[in-house]
CSV table of C-alpha atoms and ligand atoms in Angstrom, one decimal:
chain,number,residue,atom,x,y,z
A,1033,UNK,CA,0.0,0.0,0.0
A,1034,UNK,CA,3.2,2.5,0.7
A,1035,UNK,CA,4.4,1.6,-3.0
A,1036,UNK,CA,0.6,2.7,-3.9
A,1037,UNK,CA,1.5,6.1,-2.4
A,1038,UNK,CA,-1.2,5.5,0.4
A,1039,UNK,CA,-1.0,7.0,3.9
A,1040,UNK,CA,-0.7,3.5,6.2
A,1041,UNK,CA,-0.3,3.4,9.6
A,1042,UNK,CA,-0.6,-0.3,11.4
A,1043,UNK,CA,-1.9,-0.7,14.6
A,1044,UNK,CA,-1.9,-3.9,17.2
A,1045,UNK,CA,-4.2,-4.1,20.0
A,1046,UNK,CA,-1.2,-5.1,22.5
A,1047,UNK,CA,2.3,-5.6,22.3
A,1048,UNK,CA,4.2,-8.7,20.6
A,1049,UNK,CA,6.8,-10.8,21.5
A,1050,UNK,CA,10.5,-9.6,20.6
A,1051,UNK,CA,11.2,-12.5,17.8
A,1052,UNK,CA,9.1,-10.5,15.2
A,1053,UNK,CA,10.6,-7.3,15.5
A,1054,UNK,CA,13.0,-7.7,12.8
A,1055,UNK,CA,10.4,-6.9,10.3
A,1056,UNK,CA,10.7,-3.6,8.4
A,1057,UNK,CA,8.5,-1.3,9.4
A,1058,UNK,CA,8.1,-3.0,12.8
A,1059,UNK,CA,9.2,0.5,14.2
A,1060,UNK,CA,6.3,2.2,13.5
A,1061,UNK,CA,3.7,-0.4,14.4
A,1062,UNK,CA,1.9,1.2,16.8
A,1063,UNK,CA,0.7,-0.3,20.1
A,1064,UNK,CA,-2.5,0.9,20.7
A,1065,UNK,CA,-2.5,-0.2,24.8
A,1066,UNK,CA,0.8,2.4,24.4
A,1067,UNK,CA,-0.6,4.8,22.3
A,1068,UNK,CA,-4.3,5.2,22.5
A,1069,UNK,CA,-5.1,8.8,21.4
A,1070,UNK,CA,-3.0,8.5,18.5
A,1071,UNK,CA,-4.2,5.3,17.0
A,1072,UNK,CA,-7.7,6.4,17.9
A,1073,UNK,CA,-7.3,9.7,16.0
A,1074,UNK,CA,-5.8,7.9,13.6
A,1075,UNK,CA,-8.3,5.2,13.4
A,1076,UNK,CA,-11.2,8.3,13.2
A,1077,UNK,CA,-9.0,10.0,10.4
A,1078,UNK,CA,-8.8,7.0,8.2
A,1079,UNK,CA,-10.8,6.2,4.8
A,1080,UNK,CA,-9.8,2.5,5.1
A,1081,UNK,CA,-9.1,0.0,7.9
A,1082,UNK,CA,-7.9,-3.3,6.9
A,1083,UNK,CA,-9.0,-5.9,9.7
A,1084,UNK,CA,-6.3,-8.7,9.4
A,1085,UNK,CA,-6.1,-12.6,11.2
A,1086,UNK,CA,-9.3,-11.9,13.3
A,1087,UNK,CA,-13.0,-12.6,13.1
A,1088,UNK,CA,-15.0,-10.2,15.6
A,1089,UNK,CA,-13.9,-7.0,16.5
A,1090,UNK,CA,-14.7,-8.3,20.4
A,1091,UNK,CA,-11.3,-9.9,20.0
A,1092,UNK,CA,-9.5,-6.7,20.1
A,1093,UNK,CA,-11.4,-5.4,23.0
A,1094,UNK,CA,-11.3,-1.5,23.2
A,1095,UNK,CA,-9.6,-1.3,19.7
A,1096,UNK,CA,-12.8,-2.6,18.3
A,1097,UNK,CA,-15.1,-0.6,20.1
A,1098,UNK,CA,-13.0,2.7,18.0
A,1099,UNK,CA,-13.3,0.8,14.7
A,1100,UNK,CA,-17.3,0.3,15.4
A,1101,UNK,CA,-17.8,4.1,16.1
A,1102,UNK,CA,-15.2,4.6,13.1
A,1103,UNK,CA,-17.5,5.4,9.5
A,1104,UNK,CA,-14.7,4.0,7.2
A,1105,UNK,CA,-14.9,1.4,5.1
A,1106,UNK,CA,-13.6,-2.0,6.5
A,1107,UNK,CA,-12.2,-4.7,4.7
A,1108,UNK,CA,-11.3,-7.8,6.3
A,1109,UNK,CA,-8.7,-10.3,6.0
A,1110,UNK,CA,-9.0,-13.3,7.7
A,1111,UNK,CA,-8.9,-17.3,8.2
A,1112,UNK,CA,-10.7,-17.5,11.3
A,1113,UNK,CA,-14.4,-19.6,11.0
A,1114,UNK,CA,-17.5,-18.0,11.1
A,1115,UNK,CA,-16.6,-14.1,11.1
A,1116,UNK,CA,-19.2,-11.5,12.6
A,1117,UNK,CA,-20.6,-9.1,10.2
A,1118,UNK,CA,-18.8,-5.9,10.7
A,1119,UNK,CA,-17.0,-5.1,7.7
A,1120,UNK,CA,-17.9,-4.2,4.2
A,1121,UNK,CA,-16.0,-6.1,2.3
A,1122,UNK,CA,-14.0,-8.9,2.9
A,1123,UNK,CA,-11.3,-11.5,1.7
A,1124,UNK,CA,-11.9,-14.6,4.2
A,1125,UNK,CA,-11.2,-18.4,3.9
A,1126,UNK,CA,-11.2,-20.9,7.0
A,1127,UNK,CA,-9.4,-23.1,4.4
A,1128,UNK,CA,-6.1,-20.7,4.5
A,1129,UNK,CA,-3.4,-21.9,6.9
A,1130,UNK,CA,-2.6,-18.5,7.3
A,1131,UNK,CA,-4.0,-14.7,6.9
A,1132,UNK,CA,-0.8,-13.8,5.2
A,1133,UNK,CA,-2.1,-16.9,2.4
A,1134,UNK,CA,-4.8,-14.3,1.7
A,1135,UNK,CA,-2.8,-11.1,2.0
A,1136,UNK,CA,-0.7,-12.9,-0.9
A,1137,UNK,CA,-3.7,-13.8,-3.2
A,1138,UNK,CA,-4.9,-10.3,-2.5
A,1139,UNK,CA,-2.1,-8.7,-3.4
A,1140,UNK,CA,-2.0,-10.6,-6.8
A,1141,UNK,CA,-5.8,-10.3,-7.3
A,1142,UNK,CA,-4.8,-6.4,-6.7
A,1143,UNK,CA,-2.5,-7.1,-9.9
A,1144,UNK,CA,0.6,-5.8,-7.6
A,1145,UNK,CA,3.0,-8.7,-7.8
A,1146,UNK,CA,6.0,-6.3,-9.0
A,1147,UNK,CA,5.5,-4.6,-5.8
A,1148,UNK,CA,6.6,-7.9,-3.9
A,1149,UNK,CA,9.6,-7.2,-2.7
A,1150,UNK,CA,11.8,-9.1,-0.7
A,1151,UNK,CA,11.3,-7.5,2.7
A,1152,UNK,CA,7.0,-7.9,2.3
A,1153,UNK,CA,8.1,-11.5,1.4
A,1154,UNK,CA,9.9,-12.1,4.8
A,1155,UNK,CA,7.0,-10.9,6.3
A,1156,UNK,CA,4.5,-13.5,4.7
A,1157,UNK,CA,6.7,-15.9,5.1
A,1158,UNK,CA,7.0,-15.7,8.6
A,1159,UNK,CA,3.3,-15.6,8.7
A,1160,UNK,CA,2.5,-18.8,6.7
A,1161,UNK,CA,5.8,-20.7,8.5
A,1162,UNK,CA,4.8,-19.5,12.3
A,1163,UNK,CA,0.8,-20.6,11.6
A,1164,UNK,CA,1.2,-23.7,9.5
A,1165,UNK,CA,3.5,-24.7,12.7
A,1166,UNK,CA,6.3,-24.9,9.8
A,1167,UNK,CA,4.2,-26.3,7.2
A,1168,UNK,CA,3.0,-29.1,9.1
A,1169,UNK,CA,-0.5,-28.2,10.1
A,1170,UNK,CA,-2.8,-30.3,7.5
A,1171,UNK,CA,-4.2,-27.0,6.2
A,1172,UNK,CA,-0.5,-26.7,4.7
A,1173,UNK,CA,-1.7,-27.0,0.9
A,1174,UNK,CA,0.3,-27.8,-2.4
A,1175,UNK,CA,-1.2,-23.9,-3.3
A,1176,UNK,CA,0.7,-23.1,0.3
A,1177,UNK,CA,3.8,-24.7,-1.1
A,1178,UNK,CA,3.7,-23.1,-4.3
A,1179,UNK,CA,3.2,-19.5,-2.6
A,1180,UNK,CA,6.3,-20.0,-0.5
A,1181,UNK,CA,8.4,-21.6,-3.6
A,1182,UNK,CA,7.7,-18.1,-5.0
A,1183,UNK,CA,8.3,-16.0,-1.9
A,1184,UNK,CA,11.9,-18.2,-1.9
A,1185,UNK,CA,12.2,-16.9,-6.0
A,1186,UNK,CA,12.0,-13.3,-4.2
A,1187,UNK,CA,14.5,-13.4,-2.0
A,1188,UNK,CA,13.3,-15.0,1.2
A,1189,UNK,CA,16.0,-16.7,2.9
A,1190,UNK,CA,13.8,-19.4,4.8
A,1191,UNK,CA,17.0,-20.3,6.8
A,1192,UNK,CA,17.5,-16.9,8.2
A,1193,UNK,CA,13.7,-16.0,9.2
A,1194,UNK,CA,13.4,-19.6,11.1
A,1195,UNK,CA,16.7,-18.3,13.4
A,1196,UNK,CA,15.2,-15.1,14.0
A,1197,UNK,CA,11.9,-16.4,15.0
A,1198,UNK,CA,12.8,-19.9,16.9
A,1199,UNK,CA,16.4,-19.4,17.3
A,1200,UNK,CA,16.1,-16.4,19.0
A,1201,UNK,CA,15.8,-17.6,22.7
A,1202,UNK,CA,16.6,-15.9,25.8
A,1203,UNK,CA,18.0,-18.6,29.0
A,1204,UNK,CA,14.8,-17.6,31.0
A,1205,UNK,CA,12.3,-19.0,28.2
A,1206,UNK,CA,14.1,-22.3,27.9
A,1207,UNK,CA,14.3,-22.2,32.2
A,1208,UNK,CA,10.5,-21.7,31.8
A,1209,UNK,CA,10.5,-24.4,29.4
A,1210,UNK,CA,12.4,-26.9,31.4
A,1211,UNK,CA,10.6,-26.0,34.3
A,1212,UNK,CA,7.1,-26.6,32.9
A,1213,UNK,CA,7.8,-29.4,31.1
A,1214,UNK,CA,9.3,-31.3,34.5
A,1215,UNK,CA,6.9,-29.6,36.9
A,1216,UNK,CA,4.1,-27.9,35.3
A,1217,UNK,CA,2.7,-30.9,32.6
A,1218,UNK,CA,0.0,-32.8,33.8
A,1219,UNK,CA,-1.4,-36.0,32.1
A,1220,UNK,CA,-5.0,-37.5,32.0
A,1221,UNK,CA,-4.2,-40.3,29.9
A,1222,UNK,CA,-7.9,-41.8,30.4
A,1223,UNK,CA,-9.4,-38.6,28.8
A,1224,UNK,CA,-6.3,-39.0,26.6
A,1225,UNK,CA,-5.3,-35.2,27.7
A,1226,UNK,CA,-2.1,-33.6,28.7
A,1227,UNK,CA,-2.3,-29.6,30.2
A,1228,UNK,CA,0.4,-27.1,31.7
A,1229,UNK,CA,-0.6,-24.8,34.2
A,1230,UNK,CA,1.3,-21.9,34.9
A,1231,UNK,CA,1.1,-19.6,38.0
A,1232,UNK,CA,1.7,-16.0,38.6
A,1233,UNK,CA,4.6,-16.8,40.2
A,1234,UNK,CA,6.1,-19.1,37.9
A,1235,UNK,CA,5.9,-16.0,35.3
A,1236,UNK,CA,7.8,-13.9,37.7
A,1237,UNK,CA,10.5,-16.8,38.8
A,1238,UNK,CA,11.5,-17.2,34.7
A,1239,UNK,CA,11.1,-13.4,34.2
A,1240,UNK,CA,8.4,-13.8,31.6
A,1241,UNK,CA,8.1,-11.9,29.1
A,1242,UNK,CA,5.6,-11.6,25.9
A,1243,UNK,CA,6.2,-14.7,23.9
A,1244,UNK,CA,8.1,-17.3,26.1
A,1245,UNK,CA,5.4,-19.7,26.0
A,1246,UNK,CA,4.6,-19.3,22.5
A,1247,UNK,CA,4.6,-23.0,21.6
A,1248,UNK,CA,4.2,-24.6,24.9
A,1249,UNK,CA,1.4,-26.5,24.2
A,1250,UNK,CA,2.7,-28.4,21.7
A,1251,UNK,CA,4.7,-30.2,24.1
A,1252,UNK,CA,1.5,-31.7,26.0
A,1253,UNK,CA,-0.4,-32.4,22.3
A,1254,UNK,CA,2.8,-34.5,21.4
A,1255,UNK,CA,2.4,-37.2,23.9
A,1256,UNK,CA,1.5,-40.3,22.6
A,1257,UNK,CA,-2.1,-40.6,22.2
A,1258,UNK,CA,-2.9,-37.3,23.5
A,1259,UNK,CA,-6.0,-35.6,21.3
A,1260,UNK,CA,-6.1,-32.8,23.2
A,1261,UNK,CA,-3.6,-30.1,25.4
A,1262,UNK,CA,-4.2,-26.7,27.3
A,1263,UNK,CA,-2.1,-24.3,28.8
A,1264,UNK,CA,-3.9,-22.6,31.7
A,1265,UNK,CA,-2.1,-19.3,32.8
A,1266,UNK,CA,-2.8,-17.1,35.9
A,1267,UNK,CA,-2.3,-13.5,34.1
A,1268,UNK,CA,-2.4,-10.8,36.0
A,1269,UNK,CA,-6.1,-9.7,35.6
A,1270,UNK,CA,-7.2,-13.2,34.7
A,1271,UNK,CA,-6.8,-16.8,33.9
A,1272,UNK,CA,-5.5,-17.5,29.6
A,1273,UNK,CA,-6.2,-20.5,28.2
A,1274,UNK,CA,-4.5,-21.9,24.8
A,1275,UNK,CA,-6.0,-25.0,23.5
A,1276,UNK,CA,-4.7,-27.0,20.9
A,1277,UNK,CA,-6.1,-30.7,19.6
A,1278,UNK,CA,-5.9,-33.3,16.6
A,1279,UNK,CA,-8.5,-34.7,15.0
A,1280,UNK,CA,-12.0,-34.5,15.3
A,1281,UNK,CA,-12.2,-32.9,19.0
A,1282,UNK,CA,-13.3,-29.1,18.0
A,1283,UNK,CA,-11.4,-26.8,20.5
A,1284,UNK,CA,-12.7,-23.8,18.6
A,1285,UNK,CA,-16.3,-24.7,20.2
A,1286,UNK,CA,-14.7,-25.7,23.8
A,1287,UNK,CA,-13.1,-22.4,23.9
A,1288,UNK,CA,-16.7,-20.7,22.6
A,1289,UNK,CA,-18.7,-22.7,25.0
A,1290,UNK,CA,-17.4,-22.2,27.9
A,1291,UNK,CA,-14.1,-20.0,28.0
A,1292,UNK,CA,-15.4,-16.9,26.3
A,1293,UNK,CA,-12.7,-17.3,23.3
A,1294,UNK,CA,-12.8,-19.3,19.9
A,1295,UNK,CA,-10.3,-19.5,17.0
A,1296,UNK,CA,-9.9,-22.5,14.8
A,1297,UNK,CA,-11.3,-26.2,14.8
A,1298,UNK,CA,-7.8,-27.2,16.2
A,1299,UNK,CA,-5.8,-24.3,18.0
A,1300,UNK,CA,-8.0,-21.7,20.0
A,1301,UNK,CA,-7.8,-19.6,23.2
A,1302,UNK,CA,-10.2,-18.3,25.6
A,1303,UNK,CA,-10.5,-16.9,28.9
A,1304,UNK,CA,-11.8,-16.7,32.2
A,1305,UNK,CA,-12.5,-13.7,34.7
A,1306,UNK,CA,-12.0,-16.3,38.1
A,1307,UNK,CA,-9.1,-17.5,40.0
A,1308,UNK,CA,-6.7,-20.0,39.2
A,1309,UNK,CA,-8.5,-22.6,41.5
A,1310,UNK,CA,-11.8,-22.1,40.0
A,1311,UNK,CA,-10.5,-21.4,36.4
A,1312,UNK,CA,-8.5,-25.2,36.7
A,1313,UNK,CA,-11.5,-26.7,38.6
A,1314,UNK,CA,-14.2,-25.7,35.9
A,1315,UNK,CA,-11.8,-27.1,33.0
A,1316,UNK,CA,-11.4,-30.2,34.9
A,1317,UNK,CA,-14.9,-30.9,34.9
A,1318,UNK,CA,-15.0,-30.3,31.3
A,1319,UNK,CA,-13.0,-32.5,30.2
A,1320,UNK,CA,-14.3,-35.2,32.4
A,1321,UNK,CA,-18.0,-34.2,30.8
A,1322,UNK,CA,-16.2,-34.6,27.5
A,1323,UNK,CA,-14.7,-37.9,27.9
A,1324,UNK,CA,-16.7,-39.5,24.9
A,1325,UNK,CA,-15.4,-36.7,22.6
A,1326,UNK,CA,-11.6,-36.9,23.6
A,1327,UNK,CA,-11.2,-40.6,23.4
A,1328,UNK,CA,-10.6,-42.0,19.6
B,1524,LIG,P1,-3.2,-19.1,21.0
B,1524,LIG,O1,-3.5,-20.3,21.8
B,1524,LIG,O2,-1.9,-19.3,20.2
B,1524,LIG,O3,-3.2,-17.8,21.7
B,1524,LIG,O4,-4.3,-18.9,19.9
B,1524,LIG,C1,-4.7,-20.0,19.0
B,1524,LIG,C2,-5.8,-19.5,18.1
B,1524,LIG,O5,-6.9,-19.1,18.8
B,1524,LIG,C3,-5.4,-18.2,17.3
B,1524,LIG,O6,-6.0,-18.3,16.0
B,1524,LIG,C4,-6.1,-17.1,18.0
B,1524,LIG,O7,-6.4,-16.1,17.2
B,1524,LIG,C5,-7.3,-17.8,18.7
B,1524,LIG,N1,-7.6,-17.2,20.0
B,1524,LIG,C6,-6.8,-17.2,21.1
B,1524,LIG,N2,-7.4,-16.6,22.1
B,1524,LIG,C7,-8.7,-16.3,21.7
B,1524,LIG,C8,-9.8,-15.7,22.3
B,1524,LIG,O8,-9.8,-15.3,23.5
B,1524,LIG,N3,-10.9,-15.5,21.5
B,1524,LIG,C9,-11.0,-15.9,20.2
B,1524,LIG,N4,-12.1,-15.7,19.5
B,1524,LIG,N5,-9.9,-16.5,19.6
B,1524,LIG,C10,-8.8,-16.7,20.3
């Protein structure tokens, strides 16, 4: 869009972790929990907003309360099932592994290939490589494959962008890691479940920071026979849950039944305004109330 001589400013809801901000531009992202007079004046000021890798504007919290009020035109971008009707127009697929999938057809269905330069290609590569779980999520497609063969032909170098993202560890993340994994991991192997749970203090032991359990939960789902993993963390306003499963088990409606969250058939994330005895207790009883549907 800069290369089209628009005005674009890009704005997160909260902050992300450090391993993505080698991307150009990443400077001036701006955070709207940081900054939230400008990015609402900006917001107000705009002619377009580009909603991208999320289905209701409930999941941005405040930020979609300014977009609402906001009498732009809104075009969304997105892979997520079942999006709420709040834009105008929109370029969606649950089929896509990944949003930046559909930010590459758009661009070429915009007829802008020769504006794909090397540095937007790092960027949706790292997109498509960080939510295929490096191209190993079955919604990795041969039309997936052939998108990254021709981000490679323009420059990427896939080596590089998987050290900066998963090679770019600090010794507290891997302590957390350890830590969790011998202490933290709990296994239900009758409801063929596995599920960390994290406490405030834990956090502040390992010096957490945005990020270091990014991929956590992939630990409990690779257990043998395990369908289906959580991570439950006390936050400091309230309890996170990630949930991840294979197969049939449909954590995208577990997380919208009963933890106020949602995402896709196999990797969601909710929450839950209680405390950490309460939050674990309630998803205990789930899962025992779900046996029948975890065990295959
Ligand atoms: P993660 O567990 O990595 O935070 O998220 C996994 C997937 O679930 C992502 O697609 C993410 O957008 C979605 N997700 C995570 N938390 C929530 C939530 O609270 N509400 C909704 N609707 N989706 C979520």
């Amino acid at each position: 869009m800069i290369k089209q001589k628009h005005k674009v400013n890009v704005i997160v809801p909260n902050d992300y972790p450090d391993f993505l901000t080698w991307m150009k531009g990443n400077n001036d992202v701006i955070v709207y929990n940081k900054e939230k007079d400008k990015a609402e004046k900006l917001i107000l000021d705009s002619d377009l907003i580009f909603c991208l890798d999320f289905n209701s504007l409930e999941r941005i919290f405040d930020l979609g309360d300014i977009i609402s009020s906001s009498s732009s035109k809104k075009i969304l971008i997105d892979h997520h099932p079942n999006p709420t009707n709040f834009y105008d127009y929109s370029l969606h697929s649950s089929k896509a592994a990944a949003t930046c999938e559909l930010i590459y057809d758009f661009i070429d269905a915009m007829d802008l290939m020769k504006d794909l330069d090397k540095s937007i290609s790092e960027c949706l590569y790292a997109g498509i490589m960080t939510d295929t779980g490096s191209f190993k999520f079955s919604s990795t497609s041969s039309k997936v494959h052939r998108i990254v063969a021709d981000l490679i032909d323009r420059g990427v170098d896939i080596n590089k962008i998987h050290r900066l993202i998963y090679d770019n560890n600090t010794i507290n993340k891997l302590k957390l890691l350890g830590f969790s994994i011998s202490k933290r991991l709990n296994f239900l192997e009758e409801f063929n479940t596995a599920y960390f749970v994290l406490t405030r203090n834990d956090l502040k032991r390992f010096k957490y920071k945005k990020g270091d359990t990014e991929g956590l939960v992939n630990y409990a789902l690779s257990i043998k026979n395990v369908n289906f993993a959580s991570i439950i963390i006390e936050e400091k306003e309230l309890i996170k849950f990630s949930f991840r499963s294979i197969g049939r088990f449909s954590v995208n409606d577990f997380a919208k039944d009963y933890f106020n969250g949602g995402g896709h058939k196999n990797a969601a994330g909710g929450r839950l305004d209680e405390n950490l005895d309460v939050a674990l207790s309630k998803f205990l009883k789930l899962v025992r109330e779900n046996k029948q549907k975890l065990i295959y």
